[in-house]
mmCIF file of C-alpha atoms and ligand atoms in Angstrom:
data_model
loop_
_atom_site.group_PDB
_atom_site.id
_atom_site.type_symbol
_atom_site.label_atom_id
_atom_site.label_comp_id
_atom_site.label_asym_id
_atom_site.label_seq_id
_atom_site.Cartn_x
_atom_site.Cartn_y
_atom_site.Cartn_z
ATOM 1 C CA UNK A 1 -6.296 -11.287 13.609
ATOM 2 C CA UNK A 2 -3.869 -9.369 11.039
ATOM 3 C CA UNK A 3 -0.624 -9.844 10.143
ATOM 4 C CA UNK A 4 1.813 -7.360 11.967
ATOM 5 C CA UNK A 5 3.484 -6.212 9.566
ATOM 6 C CA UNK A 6 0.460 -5.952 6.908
ATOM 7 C CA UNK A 7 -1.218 -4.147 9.769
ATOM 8 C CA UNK A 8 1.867 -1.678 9.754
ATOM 9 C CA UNK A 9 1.611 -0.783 6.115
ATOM 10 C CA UNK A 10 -2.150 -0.435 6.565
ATOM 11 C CA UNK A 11 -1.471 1.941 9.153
ATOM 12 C CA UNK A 12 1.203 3.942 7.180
ATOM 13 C CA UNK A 13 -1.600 3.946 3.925
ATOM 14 C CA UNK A 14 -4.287 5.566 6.025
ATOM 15 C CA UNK A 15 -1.749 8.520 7.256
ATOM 16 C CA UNK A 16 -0.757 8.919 3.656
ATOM 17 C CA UNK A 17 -4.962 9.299 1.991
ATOM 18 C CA UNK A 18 -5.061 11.853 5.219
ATOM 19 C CA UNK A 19 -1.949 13.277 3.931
ATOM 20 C CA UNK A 20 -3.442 13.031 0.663
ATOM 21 C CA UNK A 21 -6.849 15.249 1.950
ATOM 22 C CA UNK A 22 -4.196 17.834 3.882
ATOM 23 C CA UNK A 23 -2.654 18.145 0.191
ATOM 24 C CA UNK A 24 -5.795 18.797 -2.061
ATOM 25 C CA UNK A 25 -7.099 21.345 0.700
ATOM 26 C CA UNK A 26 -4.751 23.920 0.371
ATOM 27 C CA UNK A 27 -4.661 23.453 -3.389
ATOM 28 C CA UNK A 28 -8.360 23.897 -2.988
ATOM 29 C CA UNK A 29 -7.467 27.379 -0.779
ATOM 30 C CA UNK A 30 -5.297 28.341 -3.703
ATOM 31 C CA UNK A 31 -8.084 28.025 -5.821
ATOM 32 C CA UNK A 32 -10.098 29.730 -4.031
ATOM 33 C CA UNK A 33 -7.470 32.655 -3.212
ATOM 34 C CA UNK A 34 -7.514 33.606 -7.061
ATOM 35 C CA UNK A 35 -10.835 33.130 -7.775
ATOM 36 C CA UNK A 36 -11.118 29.815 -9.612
ATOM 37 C CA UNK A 37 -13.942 28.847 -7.645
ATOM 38 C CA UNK A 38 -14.577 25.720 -10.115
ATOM 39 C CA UNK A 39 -10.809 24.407 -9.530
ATOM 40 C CA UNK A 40 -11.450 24.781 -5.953
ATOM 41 C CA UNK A 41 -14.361 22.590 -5.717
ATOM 42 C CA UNK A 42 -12.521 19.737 -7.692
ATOM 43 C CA UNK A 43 -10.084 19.859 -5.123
ATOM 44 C CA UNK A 44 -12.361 19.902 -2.351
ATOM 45 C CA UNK A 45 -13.941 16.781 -3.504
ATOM 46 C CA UNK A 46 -10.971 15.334 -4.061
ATOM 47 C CA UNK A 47 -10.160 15.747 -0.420
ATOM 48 C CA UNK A 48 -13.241 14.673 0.964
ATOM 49 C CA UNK A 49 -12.733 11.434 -1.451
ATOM 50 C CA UNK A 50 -8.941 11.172 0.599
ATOM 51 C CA UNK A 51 -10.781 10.697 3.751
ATOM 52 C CA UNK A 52 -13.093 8.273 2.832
ATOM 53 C CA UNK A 53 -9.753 6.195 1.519
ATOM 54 C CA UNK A 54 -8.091 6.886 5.435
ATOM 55 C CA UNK A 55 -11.522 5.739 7.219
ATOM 56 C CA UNK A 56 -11.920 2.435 4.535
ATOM 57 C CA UNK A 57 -8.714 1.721 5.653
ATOM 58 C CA UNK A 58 -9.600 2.241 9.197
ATOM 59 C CA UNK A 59 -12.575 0.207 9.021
ATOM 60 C CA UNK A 60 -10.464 -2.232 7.552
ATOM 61 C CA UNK A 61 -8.482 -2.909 10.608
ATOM 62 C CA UNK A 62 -11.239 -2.577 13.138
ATOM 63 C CA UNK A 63 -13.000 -5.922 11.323
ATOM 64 C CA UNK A 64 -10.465 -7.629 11.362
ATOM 65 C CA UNK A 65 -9.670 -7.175 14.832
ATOM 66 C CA UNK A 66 -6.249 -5.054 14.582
ATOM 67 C CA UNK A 67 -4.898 -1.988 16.141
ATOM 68 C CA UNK A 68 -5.296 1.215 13.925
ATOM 69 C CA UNK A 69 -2.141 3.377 14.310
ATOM 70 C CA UNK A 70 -3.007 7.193 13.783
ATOM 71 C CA UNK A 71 0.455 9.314 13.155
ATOM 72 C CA UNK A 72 1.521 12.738 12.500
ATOM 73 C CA UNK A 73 0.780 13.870 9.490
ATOM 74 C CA UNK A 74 3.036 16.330 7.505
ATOM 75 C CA UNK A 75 2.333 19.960 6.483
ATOM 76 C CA UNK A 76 1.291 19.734 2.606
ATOM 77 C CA UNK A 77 3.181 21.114 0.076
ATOM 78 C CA UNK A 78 2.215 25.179 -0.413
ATOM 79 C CA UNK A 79 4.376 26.490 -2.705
ATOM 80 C CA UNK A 80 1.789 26.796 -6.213
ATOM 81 C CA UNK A 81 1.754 28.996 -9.347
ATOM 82 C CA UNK A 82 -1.026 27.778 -11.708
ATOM 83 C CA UNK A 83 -3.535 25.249 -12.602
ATOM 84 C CA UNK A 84 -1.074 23.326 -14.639
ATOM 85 C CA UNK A 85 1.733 23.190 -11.945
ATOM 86 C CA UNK A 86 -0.826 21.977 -9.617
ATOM 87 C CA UNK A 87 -2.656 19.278 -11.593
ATOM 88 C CA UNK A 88 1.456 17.966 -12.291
ATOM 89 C CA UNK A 89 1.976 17.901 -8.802
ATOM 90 C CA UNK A 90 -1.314 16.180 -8.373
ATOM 91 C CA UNK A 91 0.005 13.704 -10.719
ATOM 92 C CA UNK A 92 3.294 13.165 -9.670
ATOM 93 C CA UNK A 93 1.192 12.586 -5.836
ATOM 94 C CA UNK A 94 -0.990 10.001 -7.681
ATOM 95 C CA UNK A 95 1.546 8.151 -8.670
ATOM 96 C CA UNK A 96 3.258 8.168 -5.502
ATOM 97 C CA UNK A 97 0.333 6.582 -3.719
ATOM 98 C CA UNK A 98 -0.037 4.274 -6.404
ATOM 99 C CA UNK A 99 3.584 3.011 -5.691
ATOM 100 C CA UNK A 100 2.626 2.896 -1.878
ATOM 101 C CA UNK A 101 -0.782 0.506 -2.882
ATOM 102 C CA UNK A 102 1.487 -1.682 -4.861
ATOM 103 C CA UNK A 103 3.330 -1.950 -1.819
ATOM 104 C CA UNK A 104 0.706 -3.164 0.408
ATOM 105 C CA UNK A 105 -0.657 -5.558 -2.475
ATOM 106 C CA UNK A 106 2.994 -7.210 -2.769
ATOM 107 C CA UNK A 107 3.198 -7.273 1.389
ATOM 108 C CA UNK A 108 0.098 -8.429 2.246
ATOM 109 C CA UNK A 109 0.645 -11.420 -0.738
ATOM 110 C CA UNK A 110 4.314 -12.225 0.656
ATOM 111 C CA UNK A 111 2.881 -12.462 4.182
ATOM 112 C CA UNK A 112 0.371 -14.706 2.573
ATOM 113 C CA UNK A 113 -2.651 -12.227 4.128
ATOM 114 C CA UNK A 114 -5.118 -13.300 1.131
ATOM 115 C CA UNK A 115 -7.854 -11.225 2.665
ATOM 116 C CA UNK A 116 -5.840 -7.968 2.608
ATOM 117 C CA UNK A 117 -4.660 -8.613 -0.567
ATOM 118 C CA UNK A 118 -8.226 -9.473 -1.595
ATOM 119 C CA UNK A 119 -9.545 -6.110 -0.146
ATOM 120 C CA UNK A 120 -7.129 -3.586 -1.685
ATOM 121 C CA UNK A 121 -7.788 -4.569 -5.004
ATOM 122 C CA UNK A 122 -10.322 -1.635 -4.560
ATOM 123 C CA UNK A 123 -7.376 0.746 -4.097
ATOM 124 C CA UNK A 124 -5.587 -0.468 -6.847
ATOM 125 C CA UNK A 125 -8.722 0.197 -9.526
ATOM 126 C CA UNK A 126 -9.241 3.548 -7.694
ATOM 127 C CA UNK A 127 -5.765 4.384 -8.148
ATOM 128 C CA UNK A 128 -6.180 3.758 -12.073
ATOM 129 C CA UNK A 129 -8.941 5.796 -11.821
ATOM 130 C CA UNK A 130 -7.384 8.949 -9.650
ATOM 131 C CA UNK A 131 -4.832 8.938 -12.212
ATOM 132 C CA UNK A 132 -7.274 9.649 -15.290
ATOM 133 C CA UNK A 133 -8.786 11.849 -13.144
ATOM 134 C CA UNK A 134 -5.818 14.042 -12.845
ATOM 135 C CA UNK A 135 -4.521 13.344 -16.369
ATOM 136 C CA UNK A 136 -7.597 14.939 -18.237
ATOM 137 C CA UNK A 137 -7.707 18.084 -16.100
ATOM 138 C CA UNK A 138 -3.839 18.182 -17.534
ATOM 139 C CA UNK A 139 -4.924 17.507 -21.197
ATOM 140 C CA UNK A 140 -7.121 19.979 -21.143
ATOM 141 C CA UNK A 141 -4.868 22.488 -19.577
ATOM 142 C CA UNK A 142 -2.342 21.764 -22.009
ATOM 143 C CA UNK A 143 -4.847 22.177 -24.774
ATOM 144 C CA UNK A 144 -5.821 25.915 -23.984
ATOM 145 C CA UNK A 145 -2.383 27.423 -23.347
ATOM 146 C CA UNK A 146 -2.724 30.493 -22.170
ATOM 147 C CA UNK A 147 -6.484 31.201 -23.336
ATOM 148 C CA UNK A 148 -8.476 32.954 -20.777
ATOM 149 C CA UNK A 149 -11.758 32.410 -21.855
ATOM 150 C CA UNK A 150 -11.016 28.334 -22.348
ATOM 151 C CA UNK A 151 -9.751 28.511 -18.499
ATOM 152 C CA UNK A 152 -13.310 29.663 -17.495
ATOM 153 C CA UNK A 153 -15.064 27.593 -19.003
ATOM 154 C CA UNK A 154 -12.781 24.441 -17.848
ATOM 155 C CA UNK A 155 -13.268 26.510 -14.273
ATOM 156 C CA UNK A 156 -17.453 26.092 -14.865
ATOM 157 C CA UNK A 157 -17.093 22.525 -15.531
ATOM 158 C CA UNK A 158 -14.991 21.161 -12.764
ATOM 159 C CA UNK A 159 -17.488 23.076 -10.764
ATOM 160 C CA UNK A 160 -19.904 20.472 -11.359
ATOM 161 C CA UNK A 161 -18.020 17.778 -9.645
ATOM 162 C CA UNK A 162 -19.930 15.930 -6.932
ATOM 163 C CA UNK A 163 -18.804 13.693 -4.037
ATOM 164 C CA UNK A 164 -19.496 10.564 -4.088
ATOM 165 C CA UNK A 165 -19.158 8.812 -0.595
ATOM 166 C CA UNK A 166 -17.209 5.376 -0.450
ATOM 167 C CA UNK A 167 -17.466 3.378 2.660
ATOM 168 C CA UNK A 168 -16.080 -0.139 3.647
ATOM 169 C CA UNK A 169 -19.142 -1.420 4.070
ATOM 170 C CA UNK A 170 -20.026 -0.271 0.193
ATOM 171 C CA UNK A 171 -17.172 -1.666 -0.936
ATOM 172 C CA UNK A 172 -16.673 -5.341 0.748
HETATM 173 FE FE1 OFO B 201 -6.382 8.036 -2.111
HETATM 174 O O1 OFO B 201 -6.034 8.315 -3.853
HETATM 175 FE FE2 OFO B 201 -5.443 9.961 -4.148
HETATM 176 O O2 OFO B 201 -4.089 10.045 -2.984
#
């Protein structure tokens, strides 16, 4: 059985990777609206990488015998302008969720759940990783300015990003 109030947090993290999916979508839509088909897919990914984080979560509960807790979740941020603007606000998400992890890691070791605090070590790495992730799209961006023919070819590349499916069971 879990912890109530690690089960809570749990609960809270899985509305906030669905959140996370709700988010990249419609930057993915934007993408798509002004023809950066590359940027789009990126973000697509990105969400379908979101969900996997919700249903690990989910999983999570369900072995250890707990109650998952599905909520609302929030209408995502649509107010964008450019690639740059959006990979920031990316960021600035990133770091948000990281925060929210750090949370659950600090929780689940006050409430002296070891096996929560065991399993979302994975988050934590992931969450070092989504960062970089971000953070070189935003290099890159910065590098090219304004340069047209440099934002095509960054378009072509993140066109070539491929999901990768995580599951609980791949990761415990
Ligand atoms: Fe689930 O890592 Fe991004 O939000």
């Amino acid at each position: 059985m879990i912890n109530e109030k690690v089960q809570d947090v749990l609960n809270s993290q899985i509305n906030k990777e669905f959140y996370s999916a709700y988010l990249y979508l419609a930057m993915s839509a934007y993408f798509d609206k002004v023809g950066l088909y590359g940027f789009s897919n990126w973000m697509r990914v990105q969400a379908k990488e979101e969900v996997d984080h919700g249903m690990i979560l989910f999983d999570y509960i369900v072995e250890r015998d707990g109650k998952v807790n599905l909520t609302h979740i929030d209408e995502p941020d649509k107010e964008f302008t450019c690639p740059m603007q959006i990979f920031e606000k990316s960021l600035e998400h990133e770091k948000y969720v990281t925060d929210s992890i750090n949370c659950v890691a600090s929780m689940s070791e006050d409430e002296c759940d070891l096996a929560t605090r065991h399993f979302i070590d994975w988050y934590i790495s992931e969450q070092v990783e989504e960062e970089a992730n971000v953070m070189n799209v935003i290099k890159k961006l910065k590098m090219f300015g304004d340069d047209k023919s440099a934002l095509y070819h960054l378009d072509k590349e993140l066109g070539k990003r491929e999901y990768k499916t995580h599951t609980y069971s791949g990761i415990s």
